[in-house]
Short mmCIF file of C-alpha atoms and ligand atoms in Angstrom, two decimals:
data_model
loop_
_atom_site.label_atom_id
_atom_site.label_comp_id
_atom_site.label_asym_id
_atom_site.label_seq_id
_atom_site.Cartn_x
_atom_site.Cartn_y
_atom_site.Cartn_z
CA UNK R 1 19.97 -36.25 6.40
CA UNK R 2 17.94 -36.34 4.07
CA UNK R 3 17.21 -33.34 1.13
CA UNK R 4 14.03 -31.65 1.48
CA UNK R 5 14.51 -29.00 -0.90
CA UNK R 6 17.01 -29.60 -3.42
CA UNK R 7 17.26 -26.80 -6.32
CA UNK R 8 19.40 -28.11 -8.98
CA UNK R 9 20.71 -25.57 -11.88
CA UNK R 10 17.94 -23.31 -12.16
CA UNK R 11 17.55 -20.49 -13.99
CA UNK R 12 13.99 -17.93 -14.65
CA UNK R 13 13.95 -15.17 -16.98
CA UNK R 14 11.68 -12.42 -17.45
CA UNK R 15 10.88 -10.16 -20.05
CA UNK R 16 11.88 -6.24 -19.70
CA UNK R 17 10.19 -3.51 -21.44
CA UNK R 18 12.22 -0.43 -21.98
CA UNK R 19 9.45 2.08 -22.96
CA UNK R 20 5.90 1.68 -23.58
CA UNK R 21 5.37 2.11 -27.38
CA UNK R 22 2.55 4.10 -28.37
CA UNK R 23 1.07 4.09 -31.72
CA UNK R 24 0.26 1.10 -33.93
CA UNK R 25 3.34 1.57 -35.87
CA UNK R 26 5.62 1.45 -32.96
CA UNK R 27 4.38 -1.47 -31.40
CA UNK R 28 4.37 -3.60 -34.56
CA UNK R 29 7.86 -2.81 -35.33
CA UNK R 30 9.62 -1.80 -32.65
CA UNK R 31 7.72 -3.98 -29.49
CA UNK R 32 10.39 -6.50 -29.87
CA UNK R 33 13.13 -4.51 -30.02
CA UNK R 34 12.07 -3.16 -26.57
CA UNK R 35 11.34 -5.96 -24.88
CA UNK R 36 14.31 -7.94 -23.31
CA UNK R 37 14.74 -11.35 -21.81
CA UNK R 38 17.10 -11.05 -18.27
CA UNK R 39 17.86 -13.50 -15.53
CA UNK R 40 16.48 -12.74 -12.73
CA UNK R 41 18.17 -16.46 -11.44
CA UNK R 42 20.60 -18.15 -13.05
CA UNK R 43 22.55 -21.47 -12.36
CA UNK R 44 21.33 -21.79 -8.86
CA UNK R 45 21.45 -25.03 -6.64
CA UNK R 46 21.11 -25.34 -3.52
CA UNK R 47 20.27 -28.62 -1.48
CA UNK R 48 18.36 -27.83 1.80
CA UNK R 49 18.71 -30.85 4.29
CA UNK R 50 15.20 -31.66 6.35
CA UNK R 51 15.04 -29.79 9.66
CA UNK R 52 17.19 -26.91 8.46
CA UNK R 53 16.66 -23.40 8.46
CA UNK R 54 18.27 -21.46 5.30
CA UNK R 55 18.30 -17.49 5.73
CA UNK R 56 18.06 -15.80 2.28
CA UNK R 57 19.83 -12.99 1.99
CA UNK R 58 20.39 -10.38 -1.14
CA UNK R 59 20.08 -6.78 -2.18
CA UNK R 60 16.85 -5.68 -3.75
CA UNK R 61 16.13 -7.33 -7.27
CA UNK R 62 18.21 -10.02 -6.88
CA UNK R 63 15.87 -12.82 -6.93
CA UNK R 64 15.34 -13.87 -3.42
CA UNK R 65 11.45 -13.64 -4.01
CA UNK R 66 11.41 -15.24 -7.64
CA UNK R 67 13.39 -18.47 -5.93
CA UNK R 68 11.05 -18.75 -2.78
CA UNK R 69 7.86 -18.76 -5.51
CA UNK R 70 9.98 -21.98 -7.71
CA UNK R 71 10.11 -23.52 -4.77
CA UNK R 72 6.68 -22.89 -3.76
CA UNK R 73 5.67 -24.30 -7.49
CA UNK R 74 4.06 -21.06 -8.17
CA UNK R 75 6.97 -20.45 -10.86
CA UNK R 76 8.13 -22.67 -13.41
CA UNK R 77 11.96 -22.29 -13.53
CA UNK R 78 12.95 -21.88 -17.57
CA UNK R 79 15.81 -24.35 -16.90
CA UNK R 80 17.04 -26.82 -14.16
CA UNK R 81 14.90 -28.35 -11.52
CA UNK R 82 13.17 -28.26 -8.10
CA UNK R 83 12.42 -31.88 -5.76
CA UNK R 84 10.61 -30.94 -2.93
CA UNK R 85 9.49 -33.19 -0.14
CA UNK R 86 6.51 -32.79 1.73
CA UNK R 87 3.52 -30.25 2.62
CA UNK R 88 4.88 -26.39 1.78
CA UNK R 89 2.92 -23.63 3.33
CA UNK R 90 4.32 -20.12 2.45
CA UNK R 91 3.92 -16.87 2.92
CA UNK R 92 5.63 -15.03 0.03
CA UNK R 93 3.51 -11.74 -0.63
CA UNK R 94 1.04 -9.34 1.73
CA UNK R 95 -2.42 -10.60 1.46
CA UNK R 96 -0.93 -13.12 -1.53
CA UNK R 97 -2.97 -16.15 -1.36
CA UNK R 98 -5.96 -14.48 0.22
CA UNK R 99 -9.30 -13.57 -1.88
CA UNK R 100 -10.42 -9.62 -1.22
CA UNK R 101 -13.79 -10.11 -1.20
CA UNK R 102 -14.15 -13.19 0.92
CA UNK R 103 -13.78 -13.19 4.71
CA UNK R 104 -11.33 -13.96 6.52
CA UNK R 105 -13.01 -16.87 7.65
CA UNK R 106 -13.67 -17.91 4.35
CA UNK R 107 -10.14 -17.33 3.52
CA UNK R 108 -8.60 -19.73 6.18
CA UNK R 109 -11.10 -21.97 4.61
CA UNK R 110 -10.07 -21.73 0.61
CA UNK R 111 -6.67 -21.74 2.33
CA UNK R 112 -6.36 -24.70 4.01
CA UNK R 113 -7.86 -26.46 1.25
CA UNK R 114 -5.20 -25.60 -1.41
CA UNK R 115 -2.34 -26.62 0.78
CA UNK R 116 -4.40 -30.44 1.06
CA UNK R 117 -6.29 -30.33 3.92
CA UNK R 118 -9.70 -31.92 4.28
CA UNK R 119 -13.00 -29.59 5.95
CA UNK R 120 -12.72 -30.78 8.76
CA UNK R 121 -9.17 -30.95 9.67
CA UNK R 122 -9.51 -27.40 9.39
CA UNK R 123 -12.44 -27.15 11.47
CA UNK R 124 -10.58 -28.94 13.77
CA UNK R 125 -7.84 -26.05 13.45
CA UNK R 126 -9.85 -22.94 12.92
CA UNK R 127 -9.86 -21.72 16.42
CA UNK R 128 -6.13 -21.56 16.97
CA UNK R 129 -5.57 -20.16 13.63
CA UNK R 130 -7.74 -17.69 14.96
CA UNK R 131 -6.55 -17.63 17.79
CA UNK R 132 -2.95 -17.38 16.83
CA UNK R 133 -3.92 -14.51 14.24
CA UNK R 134 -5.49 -12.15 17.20
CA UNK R 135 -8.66 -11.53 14.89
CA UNK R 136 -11.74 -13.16 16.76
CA UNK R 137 -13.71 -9.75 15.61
CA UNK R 138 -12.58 -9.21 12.42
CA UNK R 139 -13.37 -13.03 10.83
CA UNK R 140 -15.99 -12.31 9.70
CA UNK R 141 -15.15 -9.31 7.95
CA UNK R 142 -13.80 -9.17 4.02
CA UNK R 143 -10.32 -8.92 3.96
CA UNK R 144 -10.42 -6.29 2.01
CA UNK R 145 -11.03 -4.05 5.10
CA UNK R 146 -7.87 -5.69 6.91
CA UNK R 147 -4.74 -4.15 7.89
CA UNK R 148 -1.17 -4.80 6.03
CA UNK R 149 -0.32 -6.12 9.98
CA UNK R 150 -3.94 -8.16 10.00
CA UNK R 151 -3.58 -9.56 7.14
CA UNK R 152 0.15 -10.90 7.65
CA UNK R 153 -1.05 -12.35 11.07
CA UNK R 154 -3.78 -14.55 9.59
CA UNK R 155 -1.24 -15.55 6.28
CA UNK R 156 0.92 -16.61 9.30
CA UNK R 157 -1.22 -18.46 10.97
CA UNK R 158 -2.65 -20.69 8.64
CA UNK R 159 0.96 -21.36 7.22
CA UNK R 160 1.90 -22.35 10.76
CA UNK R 161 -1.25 -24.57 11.22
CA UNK R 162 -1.74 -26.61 8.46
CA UNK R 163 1.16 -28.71 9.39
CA UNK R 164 3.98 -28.22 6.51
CA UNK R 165 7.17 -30.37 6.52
CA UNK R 166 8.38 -26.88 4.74
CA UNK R 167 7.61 -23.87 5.57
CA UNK R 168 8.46 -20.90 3.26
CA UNK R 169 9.09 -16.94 4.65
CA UNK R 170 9.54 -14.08 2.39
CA UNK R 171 9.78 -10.85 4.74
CA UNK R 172 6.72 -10.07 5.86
CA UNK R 173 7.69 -10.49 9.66
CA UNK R 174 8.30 -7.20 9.52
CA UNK R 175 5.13 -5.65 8.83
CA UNK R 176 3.49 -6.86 12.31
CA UNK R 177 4.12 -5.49 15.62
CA UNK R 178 6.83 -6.21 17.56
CA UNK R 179 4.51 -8.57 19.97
CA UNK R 180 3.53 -10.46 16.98
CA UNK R 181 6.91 -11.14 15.57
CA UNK R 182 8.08 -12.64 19.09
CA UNK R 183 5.05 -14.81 18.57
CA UNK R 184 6.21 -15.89 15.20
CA UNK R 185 9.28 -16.20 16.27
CA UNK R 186 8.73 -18.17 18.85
CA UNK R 187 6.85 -20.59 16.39
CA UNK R 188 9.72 -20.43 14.22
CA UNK R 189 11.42 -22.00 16.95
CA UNK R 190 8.98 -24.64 17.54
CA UNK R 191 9.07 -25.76 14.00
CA UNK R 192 12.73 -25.99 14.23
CA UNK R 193 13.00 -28.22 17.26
CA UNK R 194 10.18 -30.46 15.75
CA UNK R 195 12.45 -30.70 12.86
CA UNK R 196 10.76 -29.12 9.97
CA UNK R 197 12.80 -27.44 7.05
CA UNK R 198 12.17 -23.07 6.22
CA UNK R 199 13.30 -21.00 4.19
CA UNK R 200 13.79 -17.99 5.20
CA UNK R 201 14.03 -13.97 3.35
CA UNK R 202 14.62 -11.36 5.55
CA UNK R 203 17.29 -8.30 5.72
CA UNK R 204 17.61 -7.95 9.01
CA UNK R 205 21.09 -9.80 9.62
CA UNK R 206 20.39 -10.06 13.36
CA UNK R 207 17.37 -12.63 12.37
CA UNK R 208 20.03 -14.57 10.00
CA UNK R 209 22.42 -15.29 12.38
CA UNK R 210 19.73 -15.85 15.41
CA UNK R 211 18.04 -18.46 13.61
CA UNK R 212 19.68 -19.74 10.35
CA UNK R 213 21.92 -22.91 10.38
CA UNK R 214 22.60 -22.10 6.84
CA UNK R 215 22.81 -18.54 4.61
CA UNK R 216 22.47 -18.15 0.71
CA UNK R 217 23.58 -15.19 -0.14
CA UNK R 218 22.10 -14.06 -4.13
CA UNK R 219 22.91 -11.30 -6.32
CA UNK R 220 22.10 -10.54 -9.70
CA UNK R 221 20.03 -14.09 -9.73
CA UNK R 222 23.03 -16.10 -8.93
CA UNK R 223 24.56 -17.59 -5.52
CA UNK R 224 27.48 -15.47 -4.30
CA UNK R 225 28.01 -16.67 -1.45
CA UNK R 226 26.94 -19.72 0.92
CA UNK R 227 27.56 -21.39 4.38
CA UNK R 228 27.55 -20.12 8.31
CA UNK R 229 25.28 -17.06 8.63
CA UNK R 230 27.47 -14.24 10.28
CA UNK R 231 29.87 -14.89 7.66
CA UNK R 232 27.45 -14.82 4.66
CA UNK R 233 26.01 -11.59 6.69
CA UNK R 234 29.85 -10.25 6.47
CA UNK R 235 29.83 -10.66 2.57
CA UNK R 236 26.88 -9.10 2.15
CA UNK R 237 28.05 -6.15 3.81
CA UNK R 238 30.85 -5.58 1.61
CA UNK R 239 28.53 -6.22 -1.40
CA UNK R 240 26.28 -3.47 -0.34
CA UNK R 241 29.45 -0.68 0.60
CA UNK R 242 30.95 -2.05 -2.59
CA UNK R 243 28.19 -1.45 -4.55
CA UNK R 244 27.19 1.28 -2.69
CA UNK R 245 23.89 0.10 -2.42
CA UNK R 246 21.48 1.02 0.16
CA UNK R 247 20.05 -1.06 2.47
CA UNK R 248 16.35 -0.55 2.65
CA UNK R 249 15.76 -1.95 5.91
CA UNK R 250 13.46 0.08 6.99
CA UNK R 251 10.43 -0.84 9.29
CA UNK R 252 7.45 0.80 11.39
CA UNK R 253 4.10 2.97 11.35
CA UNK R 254 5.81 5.94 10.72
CA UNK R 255 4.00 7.71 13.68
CA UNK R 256 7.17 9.38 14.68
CA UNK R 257 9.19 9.25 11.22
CA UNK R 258 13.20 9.48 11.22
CA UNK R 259 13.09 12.12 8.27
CA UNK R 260 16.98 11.98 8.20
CA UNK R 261 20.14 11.52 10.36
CA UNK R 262 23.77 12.18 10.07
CA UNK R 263 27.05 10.94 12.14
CA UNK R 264 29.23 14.09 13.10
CA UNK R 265 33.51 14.14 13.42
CA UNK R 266 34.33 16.42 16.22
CA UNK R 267 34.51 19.71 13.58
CA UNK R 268 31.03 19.41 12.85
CA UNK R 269 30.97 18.05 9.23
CA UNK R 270 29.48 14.88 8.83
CA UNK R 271 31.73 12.15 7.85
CA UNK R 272 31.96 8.73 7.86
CA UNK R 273 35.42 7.88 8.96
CA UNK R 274 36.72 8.92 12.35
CA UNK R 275 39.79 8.44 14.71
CA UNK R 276 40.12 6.53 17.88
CA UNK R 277 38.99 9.06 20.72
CA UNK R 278 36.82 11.11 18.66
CA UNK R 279 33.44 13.17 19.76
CA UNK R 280 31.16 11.62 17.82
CA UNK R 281 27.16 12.73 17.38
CA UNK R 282 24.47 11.01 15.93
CA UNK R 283 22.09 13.10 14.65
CA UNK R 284 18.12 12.32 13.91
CA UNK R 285 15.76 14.67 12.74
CA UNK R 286 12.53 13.40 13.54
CA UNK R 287 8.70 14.15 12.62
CA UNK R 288 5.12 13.17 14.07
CA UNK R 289 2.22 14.51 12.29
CA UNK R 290 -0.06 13.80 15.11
CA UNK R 291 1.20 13.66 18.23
CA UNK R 292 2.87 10.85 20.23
CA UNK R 293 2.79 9.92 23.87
CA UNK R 294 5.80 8.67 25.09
CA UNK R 295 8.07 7.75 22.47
CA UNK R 296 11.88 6.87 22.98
CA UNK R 297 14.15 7.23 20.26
CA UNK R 298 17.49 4.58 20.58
CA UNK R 299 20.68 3.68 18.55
CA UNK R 300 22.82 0.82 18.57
CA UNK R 301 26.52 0.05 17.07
CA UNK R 302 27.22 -3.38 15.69
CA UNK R 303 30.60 -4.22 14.40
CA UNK R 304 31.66 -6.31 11.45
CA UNK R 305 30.84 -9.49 13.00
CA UNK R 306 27.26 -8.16 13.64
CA UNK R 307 27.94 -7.99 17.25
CA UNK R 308 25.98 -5.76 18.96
CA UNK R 309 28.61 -3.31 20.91
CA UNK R 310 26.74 -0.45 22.47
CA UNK R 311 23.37 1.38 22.36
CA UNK R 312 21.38 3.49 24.29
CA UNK R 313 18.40 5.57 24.37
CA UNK R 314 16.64 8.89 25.03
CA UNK R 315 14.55 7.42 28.18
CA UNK R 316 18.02 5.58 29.86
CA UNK R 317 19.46 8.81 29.43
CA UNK R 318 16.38 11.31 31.13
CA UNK R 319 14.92 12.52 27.87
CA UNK R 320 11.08 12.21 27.87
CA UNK R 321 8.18 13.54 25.81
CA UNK R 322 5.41 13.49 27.53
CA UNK R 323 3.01 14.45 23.91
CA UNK R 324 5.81 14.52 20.60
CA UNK R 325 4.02 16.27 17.99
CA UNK R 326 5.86 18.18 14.95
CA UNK R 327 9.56 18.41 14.24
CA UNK R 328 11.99 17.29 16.86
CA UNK R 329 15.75 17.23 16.23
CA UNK R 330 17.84 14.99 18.98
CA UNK R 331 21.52 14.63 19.39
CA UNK R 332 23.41 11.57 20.88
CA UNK R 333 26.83 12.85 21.28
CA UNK R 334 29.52 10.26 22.41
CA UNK R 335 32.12 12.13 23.95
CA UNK R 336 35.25 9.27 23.30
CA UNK R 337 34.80 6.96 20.52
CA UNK R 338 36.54 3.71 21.75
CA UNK R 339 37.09 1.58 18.63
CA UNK R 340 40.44 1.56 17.45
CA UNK R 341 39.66 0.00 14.15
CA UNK R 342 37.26 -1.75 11.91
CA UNK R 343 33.72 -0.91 10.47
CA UNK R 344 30.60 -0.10 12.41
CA UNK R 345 26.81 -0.12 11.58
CA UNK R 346 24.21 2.11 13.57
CA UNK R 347 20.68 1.05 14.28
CA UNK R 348 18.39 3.75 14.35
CA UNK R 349 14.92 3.48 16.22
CA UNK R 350 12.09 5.29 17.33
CA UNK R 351 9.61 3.18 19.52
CA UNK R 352 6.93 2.94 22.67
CA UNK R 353 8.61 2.89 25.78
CA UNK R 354 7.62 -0.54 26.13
CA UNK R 355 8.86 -1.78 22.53
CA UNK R 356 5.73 -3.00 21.71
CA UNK R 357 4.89 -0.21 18.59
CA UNK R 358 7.90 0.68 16.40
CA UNK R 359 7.38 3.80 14.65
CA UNK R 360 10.45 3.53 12.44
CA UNK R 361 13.29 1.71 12.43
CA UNK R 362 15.82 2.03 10.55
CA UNK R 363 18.49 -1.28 10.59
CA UNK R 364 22.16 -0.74 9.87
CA UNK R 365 21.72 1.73 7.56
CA UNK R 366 24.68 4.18 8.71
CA UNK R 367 28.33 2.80 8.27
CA UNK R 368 31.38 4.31 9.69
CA UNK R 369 35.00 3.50 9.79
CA UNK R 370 37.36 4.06 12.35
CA UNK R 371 40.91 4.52 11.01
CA UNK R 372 43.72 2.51 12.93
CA UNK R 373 46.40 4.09 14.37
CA UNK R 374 50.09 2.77 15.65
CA UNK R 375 49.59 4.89 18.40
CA UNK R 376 46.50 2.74 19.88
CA UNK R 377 47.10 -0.97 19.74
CA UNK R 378 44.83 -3.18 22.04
CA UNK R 379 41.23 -3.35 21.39
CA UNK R 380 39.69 -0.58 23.22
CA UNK R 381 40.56 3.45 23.27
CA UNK R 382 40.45 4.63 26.65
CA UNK R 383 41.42 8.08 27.13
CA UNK R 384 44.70 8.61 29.22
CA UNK R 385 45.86 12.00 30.90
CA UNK R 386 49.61 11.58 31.77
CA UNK R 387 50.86 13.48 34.67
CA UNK R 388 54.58 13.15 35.82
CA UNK R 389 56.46 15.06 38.28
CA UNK R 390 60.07 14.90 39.49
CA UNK R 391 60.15 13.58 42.67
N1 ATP T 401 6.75 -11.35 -12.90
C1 ATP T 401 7.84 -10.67 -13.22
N2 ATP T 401 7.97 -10.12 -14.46
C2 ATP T 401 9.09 -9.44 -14.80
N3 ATP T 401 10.14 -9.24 -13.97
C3 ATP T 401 10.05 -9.74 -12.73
C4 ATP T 401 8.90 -10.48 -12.28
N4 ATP T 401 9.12 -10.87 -11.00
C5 ATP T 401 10.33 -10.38 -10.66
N5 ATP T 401 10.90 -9.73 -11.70
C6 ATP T 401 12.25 -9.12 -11.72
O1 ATP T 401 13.17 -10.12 -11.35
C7 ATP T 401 14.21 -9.59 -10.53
C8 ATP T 401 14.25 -10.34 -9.21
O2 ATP T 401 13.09 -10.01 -8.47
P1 ATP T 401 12.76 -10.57 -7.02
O3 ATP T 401 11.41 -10.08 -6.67
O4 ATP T 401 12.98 -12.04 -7.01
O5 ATP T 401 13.86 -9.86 -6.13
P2 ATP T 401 14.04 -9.86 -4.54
O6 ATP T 401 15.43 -10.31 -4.26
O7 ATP T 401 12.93 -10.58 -3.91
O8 ATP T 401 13.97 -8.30 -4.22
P3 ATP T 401 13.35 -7.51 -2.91
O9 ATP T 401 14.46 -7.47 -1.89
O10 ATP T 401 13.10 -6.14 -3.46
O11 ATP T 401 12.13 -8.22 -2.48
C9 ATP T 401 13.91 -8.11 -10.41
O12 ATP T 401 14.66 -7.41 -11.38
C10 ATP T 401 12.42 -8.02 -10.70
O13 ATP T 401 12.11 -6.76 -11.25
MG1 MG T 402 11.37 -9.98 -2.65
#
C-alpha cells in the first residue's frame, strides 16, 4: 500500500508569553525574558497508508490540532517533513475556512476553489453540498448569522464533496445534532469503502474503535503510543487517571444541563472504589432554565476494554417529565453491583426521547474501581442466599 500521508520527524514550536509587560521599560528589557519557545510536537512520524483511517487521540494541549494543520499545509513544521498525496479537504476549526461576511453560498464557492476545483465543477456540486448541509434557506444568508451546528454542516459538506483522496477531521462532529453526525458518519463510511485515507481527532473512544484501523495516541507533542484502537484507547485511559487529568468530553445544547453528579458506596459517601455486591447510586443534579418537554436522562458503564456493559434510562424505567423546567435531582440506584474486578467508566446523558437533541452529554467522565476479592472468583457477582437444613 502505498503512503498517503507520511510525517517524518517533525517537530513545531511556539512561543509562550508568561505575563504581558506593561511599560516601555519592561518590554524592552524584559519581553524576551518572558517569552519562551515550547514544543507543542516533537519528533513525530507517522506513515498513513492510502485507504486508512487513523483516530487521533490525546489530552487537551497536546498537539493533536497543531499536527492535523502540518498536514493540511496550513503550518510549517520547524523541523522534519510532511509528503502528502493527493486532494486534502479538512475541517480543522468551527467556521475556519469560511469568510463572515460572505454567504454561505459564496462560501462553498471561495471554498471549492482553494481546494482546486474549477466553477463549474462546483456548480455541478452545489446542490448536494446543499443538500447534504440541510441549509436550502439559509444560503443565501452571511455566515455570520449561522449557527456553531450550521456552520459545521456546510464545512462538512463541502469537505465531503470536493472529492479529496484525504480527508482531514478535527472534532467538530460533535457540535451537530445527533441526526447529522449519523449522516457524517455514514459518509465517513463511504469514503472508507471507496478507499480514501482520514485522519481523524475526536475524544470519544467509542468513535476510535468504531471506525479507526489505526490510533496515534500524542502527549506533550510527542507519539506515546500507536497501533489497534481499543488498545491505544486503553493507554490513554491510564494517561488521563495517571495524570489525573480530566476528560473534557463534554457535548450538547445545554437545554437540560448535568450541573454535577456523584457515584455513592452503600454508606452514602461518594467514593470511587467499591466491592463486589455493593448498592451503588449514580447521582445527577440537573438544571433547565426554560423548560423541556420530554427529556430522558440515561447512563451507561463501559469497562476497560471500552465495552459497553450496561445502561439504562429514566423512560425504560417509568420516569417521565412531561414539561422539566428548574432544578431536578435523579437517582439511579443499582441495588447489586456485579463486577468483581477491574475499572469502569460511566456515560452520563440527558437527551429527547427520540435521541435526536442531546442536551448534555457527558462521555466517560466518572471512573470507578471495583476491588477484587478471593471470595468472588468467576466473572460475574450474583448474589447467593444459602439455606441448609438437616434432613
Ligand atoms: N498559534 C499558536 N501559538 C502559540 N501556541 C499555540 C498555537 N497553537 C497551539 N498552541 C499551543 O500548542 C499546544 C498544542 O495545541 P493543540 O491545539 O495542537 O492541542 P490539541 O491536542 O488540539 O488540544 P485540544 O484537545 O484542546 O484541541 C498547546 O499548548 C497550545 O496552547
Ligand atoms: Mg485541538
Amino acid at each position: 500500500m502505498a503512503g498517503a500521508i507520511a510525517v517524518e520527524g517533525i517537530g513545531k514550536h511556539f512561543r509562550r508569553y508568561r505575563e504581558r509587560p506593561s511599560t516601555l521599560k519592561e518590554r524592552m528589557f524584559l519581553w524576551r525574558s518572558n517569552a519562551e519557545d515550547f514544543w507543542a510536537l516533537r519528533d513525530v512520524s507517522v506513515e498513513v497508508p492510502e485507504g486508512t483511517t487513523l483516530g487521533l487521540i490525546g489530552p487537551n494541549g497536546s498537539g493533536k490540532t497543531t499536527l492535523l494543520k502540518c498536514i493540511a499545509g496550513i503550518l510549517r513544521p520547524n523541523e522534519g517533513s510532511i509528503t502528502t498525496r493527493g486532494r486534502i479537504a479538512s475541517l480543522l476549526a468551527l467556521g475556519a475556512g469560511f469568510h463572515p461576511e460572505l454567504t454561505g453560498r459564496e462560501n462553498v464557492y471561495l471554498n471549492a476553489s482553494i481546494l482546486g476545483l474549477s466553477r463549474q465543477e462546483t456548480d455541478r456540486r452545489f446542490d448536494d453540498i446543499v443538500g447534504f448541509a440541510e441549509l436550502p434557506d439559509f444560503i443565501d444568508t452571511q455566515v455570520k448569522f449561522y449557527s456553531s451546528g450550521m456552520y459545521v454542516r456546510l464545512g462538512f459538506a463541502v469537505a465531503v464533496h470536493v472529492d479529496p483522496a484525504i480527508l482531514l477531521i478535527d472534532e467538530v462532529l460533535a457540535v451537530g445534532d445527533i441526526a447529522f453526525q449519523f449522516k457524517c458518519l455514514d459518509k465517513i463510511a463511504e469514503f472508507q469503502r471507496e478507499g480514501r485515507t482520514i485522519v481523524f481527532v475526536t475524544h470519544a473512544p467509542d468513535l476510535v474503535a468504531r471506525l479507526c484501523d489505526d490510533t496515534l495516541l500524542l502527549n506533550h507533542g510527542q507519539v506515546v503510543a500507536r497501533g489497534e484502537p481499543r488498545a491505544v484507547v486503553r493507554d490513554f485511559r491510564l494517561l488521563m487517571a495517571r495524570e489525573d487529568l480530566a476528560y473534557g468530553w463534554d457535548q450538547g445544547s445545554r437545554e437540560v444541563e448535568i450541573v454535577s453528579a456523584e457515584l455513592f458506596g452503600p454508606d452514602g459517601g461518594a467514593v470511587a472504589v467499591f466491592s463486589p455486591g455493593d448498592v451503588v447510586t449514580i447521582q445527577l443534579d440537573l438544571r433547565a432554565p426554560a423548560p423541556v418537554e420530554d427529556p430522558v436522562v440515561s447512563f451507561a458503564i463501559y469497562d476497560e476494554q471500552n465495552q459497553f456493559v450496561f445502561g439504562t434510562n429514566t423512560d425504560w424505567q417509568g420516569v417521565r417529565w412531561p414539561r422539566f423546567e428548574g432544578k431536578h435531582r435523579v437517582q439511579f440506584v443499582l441495588r447489586h453491583l456485579p463486577f468483581v474486578g477491574g475499572r469502569y467508566y460511566v456515560t452520563l446523558g440527558v437527551h429527547s426521547r427520540d435521541s435526536r437533541h442531546v442536551y448534555h452529554l457527558q462521555e466517560q467522565r466518572y471512573v470507578f474501581d471495583v476491588v477484587k476479592g478471593d471470595e468472588n472468583p468467576g466473572l460475574v457477582h450474583i448474589p447467593v442466599e444459602v439455606r441448609a437444613e438437616r434432613l
